[in-house]
Amino acid sequence: MQLETISLSNLDHVAAIHAASWRSAYRGILQDAFLDADLVANRQALWTKRLTPNRADQFGYLAFDPVHNKALGFVYAYAGADPQWGTLADNLHVMPECKGQGIGRSLLKAIAHHCQAANPSQGLYLWVYERNTAAQQFYAALGGQRGERIEVTVAGGGTAPEWRYSWASPAVLLERLG
C-alpha cells in the first residue's frame, strides 16, 4: 500500500470510495433514495469543489494498492478548523471490503504526522454519526475522547445526531497508533 496526496488527479478514486463507504456504513442514517441515486457523481462534484483551488489549510491522503491498481481508502482534513479543537479530520473512508486491514489506521497516522509537523500543540477531532457504532469503537480504541453531541443536517435531507471525538494533540494519537 502507498499513500498519495489527494488532488484533482485522483478525484475519481476519492469519489468512488466515498460513495461505496456511505452506501455501506450510512444506511439508516442517510436516506436510501439519496444513497441509491448517482452518489459517485454527487461526490465527484463535491470533491471537485473542495480541491479547486488547492488550499494549504486542507490536505488529505489516498491509500492505493499499486500491485492491484486499486484505491483502498482516503482521509481529508482541515488544518486549524477550530481554535479550541484544532484540525478537523472531515472524512475517513475505507472501501467496505478492505476494512480491518489497517488502512484506516495508516490514513489517520498520515494525518497525525502532517499535523505533528505543522502544529504539534494543536488537537485533532472528527465527527461520527451516532448510529455509526463501528466507527465510534474504532476511534475510542485509538484513544479518541467522546465529547459533545450535536444534531446535523445530512446530505440528501433530514437530520442525524453526531458525536465529537478528539485527541489533545497529534502526539497523543500517534502514540496510540504505534
mmCIF file with all atom_site columns, C-alpha atoms in Angstrom:
data_model
loop_
_atom_site.group_PDB
_atom_site.id
_atom_site.type_symbol
_atom_site.label_atom_id
_atom_site.label_alt_id
_atom_site.label_comp_id
_atom_site.label_asym_id
_atom_site.label_entity_id
_atom_site.label_seq_id
_atom_site.pdbx_PDB_ins_code
_atom_site.Cartn_x
_atom_site.Cartn_y
_atom_site.Cartn_z
_atom_site.occupancy
_atom_site.B_iso_or_equiv
_atom_site.pdbx_formal_charge
_atom_site.auth_seq_id
_atom_site.auth_comp_id
_atom_site.auth_asym_id
_atom_site.auth_atom_id
_atom_site.pdbx_PDB_model_num
ATOM 1   C CA . MET A 1 1   ? 0.000   0.000  0.000   1.00 0.00 ? 1   MET A CA 1
ATOM 2   C CA . GLN A 1 2   ? 1.181   3.503  -0.777  1.00 0.00 ? 2   GLN A CA 1
ATOM 3   C CA . LEU A 1 3   ? -0.211  6.869  0.250   1.00 0.00 ? 3   LEU A CA 1
ATOM 4   C CA . GLU A 1 4   ? -0.713  9.632  -2.292  1.00 0.00 ? 4   GLU A CA 1
ATOM 5   C CA . THR A 1 5   ? -1.661  13.234 -1.635  1.00 0.00 ? 5   THR A CA 1
ATOM 6   C CA . ILE A 1 6   ? -5.272  13.844 -2.640  1.00 0.00 ? 6   ILE A CA 1
ATOM 7   C CA . SER A 1 7   ? -5.558  16.073 -5.699  1.00 0.00 ? 7   SER A CA 1
ATOM 8   C CA . LEU A 1 8   ? -7.723  16.518 -8.778  1.00 0.00 ? 8   LEU A CA 1
ATOM 9   C CA . SER A 1 9   ? -5.695  13.736 -10.430 1.00 0.00 ? 9   SER A CA 1
ATOM 10  C CA . ASN A 1 10  ? -7.140  11.082 -8.079  1.00 0.00 ? 10  ASN A CA 1
ATOM 11  C CA . LEU A 1 11  ? -10.565 12.662 -7.570  1.00 0.00 ? 11  LEU A CA 1
ATOM 12  C CA . ASP A 1 12  ? -12.376 9.757  -9.284  1.00 0.00 ? 12  ASP A CA 1
ATOM 13  C CA . HIS A 1 13  ? -10.877 7.299  -6.784  1.00 0.00 ? 13  HIS A CA 1
ATOM 14  C CA . VAL A 1 14  ? -11.835 9.523  -3.840  1.00 0.00 ? 14  VAL A CA 1
ATOM 15  C CA . ALA A 1 15  ? -15.418 9.907  -5.098  1.00 0.00 ? 15  ALA A CA 1
ATOM 16  C CA . ALA A 1 16  ? -15.810 6.151  -5.674  1.00 0.00 ? 16  ALA A CA 1
ATOM 17  C CA . ILE A 1 17  ? -14.501 5.309  -2.189  1.00 0.00 ? 17  ILE A CA 1
ATOM 18  C CA . HIS A 1 18  ? -16.691 7.989  -0.621  1.00 0.00 ? 18  HIS A CA 1
ATOM 19  C CA . ALA A 1 19  ? -19.818 6.644  -2.341  1.00 0.00 ? 19  ALA A CA 1
ATOM 20  C CA . ALA A 1 20  ? -19.071 2.985  -1.537  1.00 0.00 ? 20  ALA A CA 1
ATOM 21  C CA . SER A 1 21  ? -18.340 3.793  2.098   1.00 0.00 ? 21  SER A CA 1
ATOM 22  C CA . TRP A 1 22  ? -21.513 5.823  2.517   1.00 0.00 ? 22  TRP A CA 1
ATOM 23  C CA . ARG A 1 23  ? -23.645 3.116  0.910   1.00 0.00 ? 23  ARG A CA 1
ATOM 24  C CA . SER A 1 24  ? -22.164 0.535  3.258   1.00 0.00 ? 24  SER A CA 1
ATOM 25  C CA . ALA A 1 25  ? -21.975 2.460  6.541   1.00 0.00 ? 25  ALA A CA 1
ATOM 26  C CA . TYR A 1 26  ? -24.712 5.086  6.329   1.00 0.00 ? 26  TYR A CA 1
ATOM 27  C CA . ARG A 1 27  ? -27.846 3.041  5.507   1.00 0.00 ? 27  ARG A CA 1
ATOM 28  C CA . GLY A 1 28  ? -30.408 4.131  8.067   1.00 0.00 ? 28  GLY A CA 1
ATOM 29  C CA . ILE A 1 29  ? -28.558 7.422  8.629   1.00 0.00 ? 29  ILE A CA 1
ATOM 30  C CA . LEU A 1 30  ? -28.860 8.953  5.154   1.00 0.00 ? 30  LEU A CA 1
ATOM 31  C CA . GLN A 1 31  ? -31.978 8.484  3.054   1.00 0.00 ? 31  GLN A CA 1
ATOM 32  C CA . ASP A 1 32  ? -31.985 5.366  0.867   1.00 0.00 ? 32  ASP A CA 1
ATOM 33  C CA . ALA A 1 33  ? -33.132 7.358  -2.181  1.00 0.00 ? 33  ALA A CA 1
ATOM 34  C CA . PHE A 1 34  ? -30.057 9.562  -1.854  1.00 0.00 ? 34  PHE A CA 1
ATOM 35  C CA . LEU A 1 35  ? -27.687 6.609  -1.365  1.00 0.00 ? 35  LEU A CA 1
ATOM 36  C CA . ASP A 1 36  ? -29.234 4.743  -4.314  1.00 0.00 ? 36  ASP A CA 1
ATOM 37  C CA . ALA A 1 37  ? -29.011 7.720  -6.697  1.00 0.00 ? 37  ALA A CA 1
ATOM 38  C CA . ASP A 1 38  ? -25.865 8.650  -8.644  1.00 0.00 ? 38  ASP A CA 1
ATOM 39  C CA . LEU A 1 39  ? -23.828 9.089  -5.491  1.00 0.00 ? 39  LEU A CA 1
ATOM 40  C CA . VAL A 1 40  ? -20.482 8.867  -7.301  1.00 0.00 ? 40  VAL A CA 1
ATOM 41  C CA . ALA A 1 41  ? -21.376 11.899 -9.462  1.00 0.00 ? 41  ALA A CA 1
ATOM 42  C CA . ASN A 1 42  ? -22.572 13.711 -6.329  1.00 0.00 ? 42  ASN A CA 1
ATOM 43  C CA . ARG A 1 43  ? -19.264 13.026 -4.579  1.00 0.00 ? 43  ARG A CA 1
ATOM 44  C CA . GLN A 1 44  ? -17.262 13.965 -7.715  1.00 0.00 ? 44  GLN A CA 1
ATOM 45  C CA . ALA A 1 45  ? -18.953 17.373 -7.712  1.00 0.00 ? 45  ALA A CA 1
ATOM 46  C CA . LEU A 1 46  ? -18.214 17.821 -4.011  1.00 0.00 ? 46  LEU A CA 1
ATOM 47  C CA . TRP A 1 47  ? -14.537 16.867 -4.359  1.00 0.00 ? 47  TRP A CA 1
ATOM 48  C CA . THR A 1 48  ? -14.055 18.986 -7.480  1.00 0.00 ? 48  THR A CA 1
ATOM 49  C CA . LYS A 1 49  ? -15.294 21.973 -5.481  1.00 0.00 ? 49  LYS A CA 1
ATOM 50  C CA . ARG A 1 50  ? -13.130 21.129 -2.452  1.00 0.00 ? 50  ARG A CA 1
ATOM 51  C CA . LEU A 1 51  ? -9.967  20.596 -4.460  1.00 0.00 ? 51  LEU A CA 1
ATOM 52  C CA . THR A 1 52  ? -10.292 23.675 -6.691  1.00 0.00 ? 52  THR A CA 1
ATOM 53  C CA . PRO A 1 53  ? -8.189  25.601 -5.927  1.00 0.00 ? 53  PRO A CA 1
ATOM 54  C CA . ASN A 1 54  ? -5.696  23.595 -3.902  1.00 0.00 ? 54  ASN A CA 1
ATOM 55  C CA . ARG A 1 55  ? -5.547  25.158 -0.410  1.00 0.00 ? 55  ARG A CA 1
ATOM 56  C CA . ALA A 1 56  ? -2.704  24.895 2.071   1.00 0.00 ? 56  ALA A CA 1
ATOM 57  C CA . ASP A 1 57  ? -5.103  24.535 5.027   1.00 0.00 ? 57  ASP A CA 1
ATOM 58  C CA . GLN A 1 58  ? -6.755  21.446 3.514   1.00 0.00 ? 58  GLN A CA 1
ATOM 59  C CA . PHE A 1 59  ? -4.933  18.183 2.944   1.00 0.00 ? 59  PHE A CA 1
ATOM 60  C CA . GLY A 1 60  ? -5.566  14.509 2.556   1.00 0.00 ? 60  GLY A CA 1
ATOM 61  C CA . TYR A 1 61  ? -4.199  11.151 1.541   1.00 0.00 ? 61  TYR A CA 1
ATOM 62  C CA . LEU A 1 62  ? -5.385  8.340  -0.688  1.00 0.00 ? 62  LEU A CA 1
ATOM 63  C CA . ALA A 1 63  ? -4.370  4.759  0.166   1.00 0.00 ? 63  ALA A CA 1
ATOM 64  C CA . PHE A 1 64  ? -3.639  2.892  -3.043  1.00 0.00 ? 64  PHE A CA 1
ATOM 65  C CA . ASP A 1 65  ? -2.588  -0.667 -3.852  1.00 0.00 ? 65  ASP A CA 1
ATOM 66  C CA . PRO A 1 66  ? -0.301  -0.319 -6.902  1.00 0.00 ? 66  PRO A CA 1
ATOM 67  C CA . VAL A 1 67  ? 0.005   -4.090 -7.381  1.00 0.00 ? 67  VAL A CA 1
ATOM 68  C CA . HIS A 1 68  ? -3.743  -4.491 -7.934  1.00 0.00 ? 68  HIS A CA 1
ATOM 69  C CA . ASN A 1 69  ? -4.287  -0.917 -9.185  1.00 0.00 ? 69  ASN A CA 1
ATOM 70  C CA . LYS A 1 70  ? -6.943  -0.383 -6.508  1.00 0.00 ? 70  LYS A CA 1
ATOM 71  C CA . ALA A 1 71  ? -7.869  2.603  -4.373  1.00 0.00 ? 71  ALA A CA 1
ATOM 72  C CA . LEU A 1 72  ? -8.411  1.453  -0.777  1.00 0.00 ? 72  LEU A CA 1
ATOM 73  C CA . GLY A 1 73  ? -9.383  4.483  1.295   1.00 0.00 ? 73  GLY A CA 1
ATOM 74  C CA . PHE A 1 74  ? -8.804  8.159  1.938   1.00 0.00 ? 74  PHE A CA 1
ATOM 75  C CA . VAL A 1 75  ? -8.659  10.781 4.659   1.00 0.00 ? 75  VAL A CA 1
ATOM 76  C CA . TYR A 1 76  ? -9.136  14.546 4.314   1.00 0.00 ? 76  TYR A CA 1
ATOM 77  C CA . ALA A 1 77  ? -8.591  17.277 6.887   1.00 0.00 ? 77  ALA A CA 1
ATOM 78  C CA . TYR A 1 78  ? -8.932  20.994 7.524   1.00 0.00 ? 78  TYR A CA 1
ATOM 79  C CA . ALA A 1 79  ? -5.938  22.352 9.452   1.00 0.00 ? 79  ALA A CA 1
ATOM 80  C CA . GLY A 1 80  ? -6.860  24.629 12.347  1.00 0.00 ? 80  GLY A CA 1
ATOM 81  C CA . ALA A 1 81  ? -10.578 24.350 11.614  1.00 0.00 ? 81  ALA A CA 1
ATOM 82  C CA . ASP A 1 82  ? -11.494 25.162 15.216  1.00 0.00 ? 82  ASP A CA 1
ATOM 83  C CA . PRO A 1 83  ? -9.489  27.331 17.638  1.00 0.00 ? 83  PRO A CA 1
ATOM 84  C CA . GLN A 1 84  ? -10.321 25.030 20.556  1.00 0.00 ? 84  GLN A CA 1
ATOM 85  C CA . TRP A 1 85  ? -10.257 21.589 18.923  1.00 0.00 ? 85  TRP A CA 1
ATOM 86  C CA . GLY A 1 86  ? -7.670  22.071 16.156  1.00 0.00 ? 86  GLY A CA 1
ATOM 87  C CA . THR A 1 87  ? -7.614  20.160 12.889  1.00 0.00 ? 87  THR A CA 1
ATOM 88  C CA . LEU A 1 88  ? -10.834 18.574 11.647  1.00 0.00 ? 88  LEU A CA 1
ATOM 89  C CA . ALA A 1 89  ? -10.457 15.129 10.077  1.00 0.00 ? 89  ALA A CA 1
ATOM 90  C CA . ASP A 1 90  ? -13.579 15.635 7.986   1.00 0.00 ? 90  ASP A CA 1
ATOM 91  C CA . ASN A 1 91  ? -13.512 12.392 6.041   1.00 0.00 ? 91  ASN A CA 1
ATOM 92  C CA . LEU A 1 92  ? -12.027 8.970  6.711   1.00 0.00 ? 92  LEU A CA 1
ATOM 93  C CA . HIS A 1 93  ? -13.396 6.295  4.418   1.00 0.00 ? 93  HIS A CA 1
ATOM 94  C CA . VAL A 1 94  ? -12.170 2.809  3.541   1.00 0.00 ? 94  VAL A CA 1
ATOM 95  C CA . MET A 1 95  ? -13.636 0.566  0.858   1.00 0.00 ? 95  MET A CA 1
ATOM 96  C CA . PRO A 1 96  ? -16.064 -1.766 2.675   1.00 0.00 ? 96  PRO A CA 1
ATOM 97  C CA . GLU A 1 97  ? -14.264 -4.929 1.548   1.00 0.00 ? 97  GLU A CA 1
ATOM 98  C CA . CYS A 1 98  ? -10.927 -3.519 2.816   1.00 0.00 ? 98  CYS A CA 1
ATOM 99  C CA . LYS A 1 99  ? -11.941 -2.724 6.396   1.00 0.00 ? 99  LYS A CA 1
ATOM 100 C CA . GLY A 1 100 ? -9.969  -4.399 9.167   1.00 0.00 ? 100 GLY A CA 1
ATOM 101 C CA . GLN A 1 101 ? -6.699  -4.376 7.203   1.00 0.00 ? 101 GLN A CA 1
ATOM 102 C CA . GLY A 1 102 ? -5.093  -1.365 8.922   1.00 0.00 ? 102 GLY A CA 1
ATOM 103 C CA . ILE A 1 103 ? -5.877  1.098  6.149   1.00 0.00 ? 103 ILE A CA 1
ATOM 104 C CA . GLY A 1 104 ? -7.843  3.469  8.383   1.00 0.00 ? 104 GLY A CA 1
ATOM 105 C CA . ARG A 1 105 ? -5.029  3.399  10.943  1.00 0.00 ? 105 ARG A CA 1
ATOM 106 C CA . SER A 1 106 ? -2.446  4.193  8.244   1.00 0.00 ? 106 SER A CA 1
ATOM 107 C CA . LEU A 1 107 ? -4.514  7.094  6.966   1.00 0.00 ? 107 LEU A CA 1
ATOM 108 C CA . LEU A 1 108 ? -5.026  8.527  10.455  1.00 0.00 ? 108 LEU A CA 1
ATOM 109 C CA . LYS A 1 109 ? -1.303  8.154  11.089  1.00 0.00 ? 109 LYS A CA 1
ATOM 110 C CA . ALA A 1 110 ? -0.541  10.173 7.938   1.00 0.00 ? 110 ALA A CA 1
ATOM 111 C CA . ILE A 1 111 ? -2.858  12.975 9.092   1.00 0.00 ? 111 ILE A CA 1
ATOM 112 C CA . ALA A 1 112 ? -1.366  12.924 12.591  1.00 0.00 ? 112 ALA A CA 1
ATOM 113 C CA . HIS A 1 113 ? 2.195   13.109 11.220  1.00 0.00 ? 113 HIS A CA 1
ATOM 114 C CA . HIS A 1 114 ? 1.210   16.044 8.996   1.00 0.00 ? 114 HIS A CA 1
ATOM 115 C CA . CYS A 1 115 ? -0.338  17.833 11.990  1.00 0.00 ? 115 CYS A CA 1
ATOM 116 C CA . GLN A 1 116 ? 2.621   16.997 14.237  1.00 0.00 ? 116 GLN A CA 1
ATOM 117 C CA . ALA A 1 117 ? 4.990   18.639 11.738  1.00 0.00 ? 117 ALA A CA 1
ATOM 118 C CA . ALA A 1 118 ? 2.767   21.681 11.129  1.00 0.00 ? 118 ALA A CA 1
ATOM 119 C CA . ASN A 1 119 ? 1.438   22.452 14.611  1.00 0.00 ? 119 ASN A CA 1
ATOM 120 C CA . PRO A 1 120 ? 2.239   19.864 17.296  1.00 0.00 ? 120 PRO A CA 1
ATOM 121 C CA . SER A 1 121 ? 0.314   21.629 20.068  1.00 0.00 ? 121 SER A CA 1
ATOM 122 C CA . GLN A 1 122 ? -2.968  21.750 18.160  1.00 0.00 ? 122 GLN A CA 1
ATOM 123 C CA . GLY A 1 123 ? -5.515  18.979 18.683  1.00 0.00 ? 123 GLY A CA 1
ATOM 124 C CA . LEU A 1 124 ? -7.347  16.799 16.181  1.00 0.00 ? 124 LEU A CA 1
ATOM 125 C CA . TYR A 1 125 ? -11.028 15.998 16.072  1.00 0.00 ? 125 TYR A CA 1
ATOM 126 C CA . LEU A 1 126 ? -13.755 14.476 13.944  1.00 0.00 ? 126 LEU A CA 1
ATOM 127 C CA . TRP A 1 127 ? -17.493 13.911 13.979  1.00 0.00 ? 127 TRP A CA 1
ATOM 128 C CA . VAL A 1 128 ? -19.116 10.470 13.941  1.00 0.00 ? 128 VAL A CA 1
ATOM 129 C CA . TYR A 1 129 ? -22.764 9.707  13.337  1.00 0.00 ? 129 TYR A CA 1
ATOM 130 C CA . GLU A 1 130 ? -24.334 8.256  16.466  1.00 0.00 ? 130 GLU A CA 1
ATOM 131 C CA . ARG A 1 131 ? -25.581 5.207  14.563  1.00 0.00 ? 131 ARG A CA 1
ATOM 132 C CA . ASN A 1 132 ? -22.099 4.506  13.170  1.00 0.00 ? 132 ASN A CA 1
ATOM 133 C CA . THR A 1 133 ? -21.100 2.435  16.181  1.00 0.00 ? 133 THR A CA 1
ATOM 134 C CA . ALA A 1 134 ? -18.260 0.634  14.365  1.00 0.00 ? 134 ALA A CA 1
ATOM 135 C CA . ALA A 1 135 ? -16.508 3.961  13.725  1.00 0.00 ? 135 ALA A CA 1
ATOM 136 C CA . GLN A 1 136 ? -17.104 5.060  17.318  1.00 0.00 ? 136 GLN A CA 1
ATOM 137 C CA . GLN A 1 137 ? -15.467 1.858  18.580  1.00 0.00 ? 137 GLN A CA 1
ATOM 138 C CA . PHE A 1 138 ? -12.531 2.372  16.205  1.00 0.00 ? 138 PHE A CA 1
ATOM 139 C CA . TYR A 1 139 ? -11.876 5.939  17.411  1.00 0.00 ? 139 TYR A CA 1
ATOM 140 C CA . ALA A 1 140 ? -12.372 5.036  21.076  1.00 0.00 ? 140 ALA A CA 1
ATOM 141 C CA . ALA A 1 141 ? -9.831  2.204  20.722  1.00 0.00 ? 141 ALA A CA 1
ATOM 142 C CA . LEU A 1 142 ? -7.377  4.802  19.400  1.00 0.00 ? 142 LEU A CA 1
ATOM 143 C CA . GLY A 1 143 ? -7.884  6.979  22.468  1.00 0.00 ? 143 GLY A CA 1
ATOM 144 C CA . GLY A 1 144 ? -10.384 9.383  20.927  1.00 0.00 ? 144 GLY A CA 1
ATOM 145 C CA . GLN A 1 145 ? -12.300 11.202 23.651  1.00 0.00 ? 145 GLN A CA 1
ATOM 146 C CA . ARG A 1 146 ? -16.038 11.374 23.021  1.00 0.00 ? 146 ARG A CA 1
ATOM 147 C CA . GLY A 1 147 ? -17.329 14.878 23.662  1.00 0.00 ? 147 GLY A CA 1
ATOM 148 C CA . GLU A 1 148 ? -20.335 16.845 22.616  1.00 0.00 ? 148 GLU A CA 1
ATOM 149 C CA . ARG A 1 149 ? -23.336 15.513 20.737  1.00 0.00 ? 149 ARG A CA 1
ATOM 150 C CA . ILE A 1 150 ? -24.995 17.660 18.069  1.00 0.00 ? 150 ILE A CA 1
ATOM 151 C CA . GLU A 1 151 ? -27.809 17.264 15.562  1.00 0.00 ? 151 GLU A CA 1
ATOM 152 C CA . VAL A 1 152 ? -26.750 17.960 11.960  1.00 0.00 ? 152 VAL A CA 1
ATOM 153 C CA . THR A 1 153 ? -28.464 18.269 8.604   1.00 0.00 ? 153 THR A CA 1
ATOM 154 C CA . VAL A 1 154 ? -27.306 15.352 6.463   1.00 0.00 ? 154 VAL A CA 1
ATOM 155 C CA . ALA A 1 155 ? -26.653 15.042 2.745   1.00 0.00 ? 155 ALA A CA 1
ATOM 156 C CA . GLY A 1 156 ? -29.814 14.091 0.912   1.00 0.00 ? 156 GLY A CA 1
ATOM 157 C CA . GLY A 1 157 ? -32.096 15.647 3.547   1.00 0.00 ? 157 GLY A CA 1
ATOM 158 C CA . GLY A 1 158 ? -33.003 15.006 7.133   1.00 0.00 ? 158 GLY A CA 1
ATOM 159 C CA . THR A 1 159 ? -31.000 15.221 10.336  1.00 0.00 ? 159 THR A CA 1
ATOM 160 C CA . ALA A 1 160 ? -28.889 12.867 12.434  1.00 0.00 ? 160 ALA A CA 1
ATOM 161 C CA . PRO A 1 161 ? -27.009 13.090 15.737  1.00 0.00 ? 161 PRO A CA 1
ATOM 162 C CA . GLU A 1 162 ? -23.205 13.135 15.718  1.00 0.00 ? 162 GLU A CA 1
ATOM 163 C CA . TRP A 1 163 ? -20.551 12.834 18.416  1.00 0.00 ? 163 TRP A CA 1
ATOM 164 C CA . ARG A 1 164 ? -17.248 14.707 18.502  1.00 0.00 ? 164 ARG A CA 1
ATOM 165 C CA . TYR A 1 165 ? -14.172 12.513 19.059  1.00 0.00 ? 165 TYR A CA 1
ATOM 166 C CA . SER A 1 166 ? -10.937 14.338 19.818  1.00 0.00 ? 166 SER A CA 1
ATOM 167 C CA . TRP A 1 167 ? -7.261  13.953 20.647  1.00 0.00 ? 167 TRP A CA 1
ATOM 168 C CA . ALA A 1 168 ? -5.437  16.677 22.598  1.00 0.00 ? 168 ALA A CA 1
ATOM 169 C CA . SER A 1 169 ? -2.508  16.624 20.169  1.00 0.00 ? 169 SER A CA 1
ATOM 170 C CA . PRO A 1 170 ? -1.170  14.687 17.194  1.00 0.00 ? 170 PRO A CA 1
ATOM 171 C CA . ALA A 1 171 ? 1.345   13.052 19.550  1.00 0.00 ? 171 ALA A CA 1
ATOM 172 C CA . VAL A 1 172 ? -1.480  11.536 21.610  1.00 0.00 ? 172 VAL A CA 1
ATOM 173 C CA . LEU A 1 173 ? -2.978  9.917  18.512  1.00 0.00 ? 173 LEU A CA 1
ATOM 174 C CA . LEU A 1 174 ? 0.417   8.828  17.173  1.00 0.00 ? 174 LEU A CA 1
ATOM 175 C CA . GLU A 1 175 ? 1.209   7.137  20.479  1.00 0.00 ? 175 GLU A CA 1
ATOM 176 C CA . ARG A 1 176 ? -1.994  5.082  20.240  1.00 0.00 ? 176 ARG A CA 1
ATOM 177 C CA . LEU A 1 177 ? -1.358  4.249  16.593  1.00 0.00 ? 177 LEU A CA 1
ATOM 178 C CA . GLY A 1 178 ? 2.094   2.873  17.422  1.00 0.00 ? 178 GLY A CA 1
#
